[in-house]
Short mmCIF file of C-alpha atoms in Angstrom, two decimals:
data_model
loop_
_atom_site.label_atom_id
_atom_site.label_comp_id
_atom_site.label_asym_id
_atom_site.label_seq_id
_atom_site.Cartn_x
_atom_site.Cartn_y
_atom_site.Cartn_z
CA MET A 1 -32.20 73.10 37.13
CA THR A 2 -35.02 75.13 35.42
CA SER A 3 -36.90 74.85 32.25
CA LEU A 4 -35.25 78.10 31.15
CA GLN A 5 -31.76 76.69 31.51
CA ILE A 6 -32.79 73.49 29.53
CA GLN A 7 -34.33 75.67 26.82
CA TYR A 8 -31.18 77.79 26.51
CA PHE A 9 -29.04 74.59 26.39
CA LEU A 10 -31.11 72.96 23.68
CA THR A 11 -31.11 76.13 21.69
CA VAL A 12 -27.29 76.49 21.82
CA ALA A 13 -27.00 72.77 20.95
CA GLU A 14 -29.19 73.42 17.92
CA TYR A 15 -27.20 76.47 16.60
CA MET A 16 -23.77 75.46 18.04
CA SER A 17 -23.47 79.08 18.83
CA PHE A 18 -24.07 81.25 21.89
CA SER A 19 -24.60 84.40 19.83
CA GLN A 20 -27.06 82.77 17.40
CA ALA A 21 -28.97 81.06 20.18
CA ALA A 22 -29.31 84.54 21.97
CA GLU A 23 -30.74 85.92 18.70
CA ALA A 24 -33.17 83.11 18.35
CA LEU A 25 -34.27 83.56 22.05
CA PHE A 26 -34.37 87.35 21.84
CA VAL A 27 -32.12 87.71 24.84
CA SER A 28 -28.45 88.80 25.36
CA GLN A 29 -25.56 86.48 24.93
CA PRO A 30 -24.28 86.79 28.51
CA SER A 31 -27.76 85.70 29.66
CA VAL A 32 -27.51 82.53 27.58
CA SER A 33 -24.01 81.81 28.79
CA ARG A 34 -24.87 82.34 32.40
CA GLN A 35 -27.88 79.94 32.27
CA VAL A 36 -26.05 77.26 30.47
CA LYS A 37 -23.06 77.58 32.97
CA LEU A 38 -25.61 77.29 35.90
CA LEU A 39 -26.94 74.11 34.36
CA GLU A 40 -23.42 72.63 33.90
CA ASP A 41 -22.62 73.45 37.55
CA GLU A 42 -25.78 71.57 38.66
CA LEU A 43 -25.10 68.61 36.45
CA GLY A 44 -21.50 68.52 37.42
CA CYS A 45 -20.07 68.30 33.87
CA GLN A 46 -19.36 70.39 30.90
CA LEU A 47 -22.02 70.33 28.16
CA PHE A 48 -19.93 72.20 25.59
CA ASP A 49 -16.30 72.34 24.74
CA ARG A 50 -15.24 75.94 24.57
CA THR A 51 -11.44 75.52 24.08
CA GLN A 52 -11.51 76.26 20.41
CA LYS A 53 -11.49 80.04 19.40
CA ASN A 54 -14.79 81.22 18.04
CA ARG A 55 -16.20 77.71 18.04
CA ILE A 56 -17.83 75.35 20.41
CA SER A 57 -18.73 71.72 20.23
CA ILE A 58 -21.00 69.56 22.22
CA THR A 59 -19.31 67.09 24.56
CA PRO A 60 -20.33 63.49 24.96
CA ALA A 61 -22.18 64.33 28.23
CA GLY A 62 -23.94 67.11 26.37
CA ILE A 63 -25.09 64.67 23.66
CA LEU A 64 -26.56 62.41 26.40
CA PHE A 65 -28.35 65.30 28.17
CA ARG A 66 -29.63 66.70 24.94
CA GLU A 67 -31.31 63.40 23.98
CA SER A 68 -32.75 63.13 27.53
CA PHE A 69 -34.04 66.75 27.55
CA GLN A 70 -35.50 66.39 24.06
CA GLY A 71 -37.26 63.21 24.99
CA ALA A 72 -38.63 64.86 28.21
CA ALA A 73 -39.78 67.79 26.07
CA ARG A 74 -41.71 65.54 23.61
CA SER A 75 -43.23 63.69 26.53
CA ILE A 76 -44.42 66.94 28.06
CA GLU A 77 -45.94 68.17 24.81
CA ALA A 78 -47.60 64.77 24.21
CA THR A 79 -49.10 65.01 27.87
CA ARG A 80 -50.21 68.60 27.15
CA ALA A 81 -52.02 67.49 23.89
CA ALA A 82 -53.70 64.57 25.82
CA VAL A 83 -54.93 67.13 28.46
CA ARG A 84 -56.21 69.38 25.83
CA GLU A 85 -58.03 66.58 24.18
CA LEU A 86 -59.44 65.49 27.53
CA ALA A 87 -60.69 69.01 28.21
CA ASN A 88 -62.34 69.08 24.83
CA GLN A 89 -63.97 65.73 25.34
CA SER A 90 -65.24 66.73 28.77
CA SER A 91 -66.93 69.81 27.20
CA LEU A 92 -68.16 68.03 24.15
CA GLY A 93 -71.86 67.26 23.99
CA LEU A 94 -74.88 66.91 21.58
CA ARG A 95 -78.52 67.52 22.27
CA VAL A 96 -80.63 65.62 19.69
CA GLY A 97 -84.29 66.12 19.12
CA ILE A 98 -86.25 63.33 17.27
CA GLY A 99 -89.62 63.64 15.68
CA ALA A 100 -92.44 62.18 17.86
CA GLY A 101 -93.70 58.78 16.73
CA TRP A 102 -90.43 57.52 15.31
CA ASP A 103 -88.78 54.33 16.67
CA LEU A 104 -84.99 55.09 16.12
CA SER A 105 -83.79 53.28 19.18
CA GLU A 106 -81.43 50.91 17.28
CA GLU A 107 -79.94 53.77 15.10
CA LEU A 108 -79.35 56.06 18.11
CA ARG A 109 -77.93 53.17 20.12
CA GLN A 110 -75.28 52.61 17.41
CA PHE A 111 -74.54 56.34 17.29
CA ARG A 112 -74.03 56.50 21.11
CA ALA A 113 -71.64 53.48 20.93
CA VAL A 114 -69.60 55.34 18.21
CA VAL A 115 -69.45 58.45 20.22
CA LEU A 116 -68.46 56.84 23.52
CA ARG A 117 -65.70 54.83 21.74
CA GLN A 118 -64.22 57.99 20.09
CA HIS A 119 -65.10 60.65 22.77
CA PRO A 120 -65.62 58.81 26.15
CA GLN A 121 -66.30 61.99 28.08
CA ALA A 122 -68.92 63.41 25.69
CA ALA A 123 -72.43 64.09 27.01
CA LEU A 124 -75.36 62.97 24.87
CA HIS A 125 -79.04 64.06 25.30
CA PHE A 126 -81.97 62.72 23.35
CA GLU A 127 -85.63 63.90 23.35
CA CYS A 128 -88.78 63.45 21.32
CA ASP A 129 -91.25 66.15 20.50
CA THR A 130 -93.37 67.47 17.63
CA PHE A 131 -91.61 68.85 14.54
CA ARG A 132 -92.93 72.31 15.47
CA SER A 133 -91.47 72.13 18.95
CA LEU A 134 -88.18 70.74 17.73
CA ARG A 135 -87.75 73.66 15.26
CA GLN A 136 -88.38 76.24 18.07
CA LYS A 137 -85.88 74.44 20.38
CA LEU A 138 -83.19 74.29 17.65
CA GLN A 139 -83.63 78.01 16.87
CA SER A 140 -83.63 78.93 20.56
CA ASN A 141 -80.40 76.84 21.08
CA GLU A 142 -82.13 74.40 23.42
CA LEU A 143 -81.13 71.56 20.93
CA ASP A 144 -78.07 71.16 18.79
CA VAL A 145 -79.59 69.04 16.05
CA ILE A 146 -82.97 67.65 15.24
CA MET A 147 -84.18 64.62 13.15
CA CYS A 148 -87.29 65.48 11.08
CA THR A 149 -88.84 65.15 7.66
CA LYS A 150 -87.47 67.53 4.99
CA THR A 151 -90.89 69.02 4.40
CA SER A 152 -91.08 70.19 8.04
CA VAL A 153 -88.15 72.56 7.76
CA MET A 154 -88.11 73.65 4.04
CA ASP A 155 -89.60 77.13 4.87
CA PHE A 156 -86.99 78.04 7.54
CA ASP A 157 -83.73 79.97 6.96
CA GLY A 158 -80.47 79.85 8.92
CA LEU A 159 -80.30 76.10 8.97
CA GLU A 160 -78.12 73.38 7.35
CA MET A 161 -79.19 69.71 6.90
CA HIS A 162 -77.92 66.47 5.73
CA GLN A 163 -80.40 63.96 4.28
CA ILE A 164 -79.88 60.62 6.08
CA ALA A 165 -82.74 58.55 4.53
CA SER A 166 -85.24 58.26 1.93
CA LEU A 167 -87.95 56.09 3.62
CA GLU A 168 -90.84 54.17 2.04
CA SER A 169 -94.12 56.05 2.16
CA ARG A 170 -97.15 54.03 3.35
CA ALA A 171 -100.91 54.45 3.54
CA TYR A 172 -101.89 53.02 7.03
CA VAL A 173 -105.56 52.00 7.62
CA ARG A 174 -107.40 49.66 10.10
CA ARG A 175 -106.99 46.03 9.06
CA GLY A 176 -110.25 44.70 7.35
CA ILE A 177 -111.71 48.10 6.69
CA LEU A 178 -110.95 48.40 3.02
CA ARG A 179 -110.39 44.70 2.10
CA PRO A 180 -110.61 41.31 3.86
CA GLU A 181 -107.58 40.80 6.04
CA ASN A 182 -105.91 38.28 3.88
CA GLU A 183 -106.00 40.43 0.71
CA PRO A 184 -103.35 42.95 -0.03
CA LEU A 185 -104.40 46.61 -0.34
CA GLN A 186 -104.38 48.56 -3.67
CA ILE A 187 -104.06 52.28 -3.84
CA ALA A 188 -107.40 52.56 -5.55
CA ASP A 189 -108.96 51.11 -2.33
CA PHE A 190 -108.49 54.56 -0.72
CA ALA A 191 -110.65 56.53 -3.21
CA GLY A 192 -113.15 58.67 -1.37
CA LYS A 193 -111.67 57.92 1.98
CA ASN A 194 -110.62 60.46 4.65
CA LEU A 195 -106.96 61.36 4.62
CA PHE A 196 -105.75 62.39 8.07
CA MET A 197 -102.46 64.40 8.19
CA LEU A 198 -100.64 66.80 10.36
CA GLU A 199 -101.73 70.44 9.97
CA GLU A 200 -99.37 72.80 8.15
CA LYS A 201 -97.79 74.56 11.20
CA GLU A 202 -96.60 71.13 12.45
CA SER A 203 -95.43 69.81 9.10
CA PRO A 204 -95.51 72.17 6.14
CA MET A 205 -96.46 70.53 2.80
CA ALA A 206 -97.01 67.11 4.35
CA MET A 207 -100.65 67.12 3.17
CA GLU A 208 -99.75 68.58 -0.27
CA LEU A 209 -97.24 65.87 -0.92
CA ALA A 210 -99.47 63.09 0.28
CA LEU A 211 -102.39 64.29 -1.93
CA LEU A 212 -100.08 64.36 -4.85
CA GLN A 213 -99.48 60.66 -4.73
CA PHE A 214 -103.15 60.01 -5.20
CA GLN A 215 -103.91 62.73 -7.71
CA ALA A 216 -101.04 61.44 -9.91
CA ARG A 217 -103.25 58.26 -10.12
CA LYS A 218 -106.56 60.13 -10.50
CA ILE A 219 -107.66 59.09 -7.03
CA THR A 220 -109.68 61.47 -4.99
CA VAL A 221 -109.46 61.49 -1.24
CA ASN A 222 -110.84 63.80 1.57
CA PRO A 223 -108.04 65.71 3.25
CA ILE A 224 -108.48 66.34 6.97
CA TRP A 225 -105.85 68.16 9.02
CA VAL A 226 -105.31 67.18 12.67
CA PRO A 227 -103.01 68.74 15.34
CA ASP A 228 -100.90 65.71 16.33
CA ARG A 229 -99.96 62.09 15.59
CA GLU A 230 -101.99 60.56 18.40
CA THR A 231 -105.19 62.12 16.96
CA ILE A 232 -104.32 60.56 13.68
CA LEU A 233 -103.73 57.11 15.13
CA GLN A 234 -106.99 57.28 17.00
CA ALA A 235 -108.97 58.17 13.95
CA VAL A 236 -107.31 55.53 11.84
CA LEU A 237 -107.89 52.88 14.51
CA ILE A 238 -111.53 53.88 14.88
CA GLY A 239 -111.86 53.32 11.15
CA ASP A 240 -112.55 56.85 10.12
CA GLY A 241 -109.97 56.94 7.45
CA PHE A 242 -106.25 56.54 6.70
CA THR A 243 -102.98 58.39 6.95
CA VAL A 244 -99.67 58.57 4.85
CA ILE A 245 -96.54 58.22 6.93
CA ASP A 246 -93.02 56.54 6.69
CA GLN A 247 -91.94 53.00 7.62
CA TYR A 248 -90.23 54.09 10.88
CA THR A 249 -93.34 55.09 12.65
CA TYR A 250 -94.01 52.99 15.83
CA TRP A 251 -97.45 52.22 14.26
CA ARG A 252 -95.66 49.52 12.19
CA SER A 253 -95.98 47.13 15.18
CA GLU A 254 -99.68 47.87 15.78
CA PRO A 255 -101.42 44.60 14.82
CA ARG A 256 -104.73 46.28 14.15
CA LEU A 257 -103.28 48.32 11.21
CA THR A 258 -102.17 47.39 7.71
CA PHE A 259 -100.69 49.44 5.00
CA CYS A 260 -100.27 49.80 1.23
CA PRO A 261 -96.77 50.92 0.20
CA LEU A 262 -96.74 53.93 -2.16
CA GLU A 263 -94.25 54.83 -4.79
CA ASP A 264 -93.03 58.17 -3.54
CA ARG A 265 -90.28 58.40 -0.77
CA ILE A 266 -90.17 60.48 2.41
CA PRO A 267 -86.76 62.29 2.94
CA ILE A 268 -85.54 62.20 6.49
CA CYS A 269 -82.88 64.68 7.58
CA VAL A 270 -80.57 65.77 10.38
CA VAL A 271 -80.90 69.62 10.75
CA TRP A 272 -78.69 72.02 12.67
CA ARG A 273 -78.06 75.83 12.96
CA GLU A 274 -76.04 77.31 10.09
CA GLY A 275 -72.26 77.52 11.05
CA ASP A 276 -72.43 75.12 13.87
CA ARG A 277 -69.26 72.95 13.56
CA ASN A 278 -69.77 70.62 16.55
CA PRO A 279 -67.84 67.45 15.44
CA LEU A 280 -70.48 65.26 16.87
CA ILE A 281 -72.97 66.47 14.33
CA GLU A 282 -70.84 65.09 11.48
CA LEU A 283 -70.44 61.88 13.43
CA LEU A 284 -74.14 61.75 13.89
CA THR A 285 -74.92 62.27 10.12
CA ASP A 286 -72.19 59.68 9.01
CA THR A 287 -73.52 57.09 11.47
CA LEU A 288 -77.19 57.47 10.51
CA SER A 289 -76.35 57.61 6.77
CA ARG A 290 -74.82 54.10 7.04
CA THR A 291 -77.63 52.63 9.22
CA PHE A 292 -80.78 53.96 7.55
CA PRO A 293 -82.08 51.90 4.61
CA TRP A 294 -81.57 54.17 1.50
CA GLU A 295 -79.31 54.72 -1.40
CA GLU A 296 -77.04 57.71 -0.89
CA GLY A 297 -76.72 60.90 1.46
CA VAL A 298 -77.09 64.39 0.26
CA SER A 299 -76.01 67.55 2.07
CA PHE A 300 -77.11 71.10 1.28
CA PRO A 301 -77.65 74.36 3.08
CA PHE A 302 -80.74 76.35 3.20
CA PRO A 303 -82.38 78.16 1.53
CA LEU A 304 -83.36 75.38 -0.94
#
């Protein structure tokens, strides 16, 4: 018994005609008749009644074997589909870059749980770095997606992004520098103070947007650009000035710091290369959009 014989038998059973089955199979009628006869000889019974002129009918035995062969064919196809899905899962992966200084462990833990539930064989990789390094790794295909502020990627083409959060903007300063520790800070307290922000090559427009929050209230501060977040933290802890950053910085647990909430929001995005349709990217954006504290998600391609 061969798969060819079973295929020919099922086709004849479908058309109830050897000639029509031969046309559907693109073979000669004698070839179909021969393979069906070989199958009948092996099974030890007739599958078709050929006693009537120019007409065949399926026998009771043929009906039973047709159901059996059809069930086996469905089972084989389902197994093939499962094997294809397993192959896809085993090759599925996502390399995620996260902006240095963020504590997103809970959000990423939830994302990993969702992925492993839906794609058990998928490989996930997480790493933290500066926005500048993350952009470079994304463009050189060392990472699949990055999580960063909207302002850090606005000047770059060939990217797509999904805004996952709109976080509270905060002015962080050493506790007790501007006011006694038990008094809440006011935005006017920062007048004339040094504002430490990342330099433009690391986070384009970050300083400009931070300054606008004070200029809108007619408050003058002294802008100072620094190369990295650790330098900013050191300057603020020393008491040399303050910085503006979102609520997800790991600094929020630093007991020596306090903050004044600002009115403007900081948009956080997942960014990937234009045209990349890795299904885990959509899963990442959907999961994070539900776990981050904000109102609604907005997707749009570059350029803005």
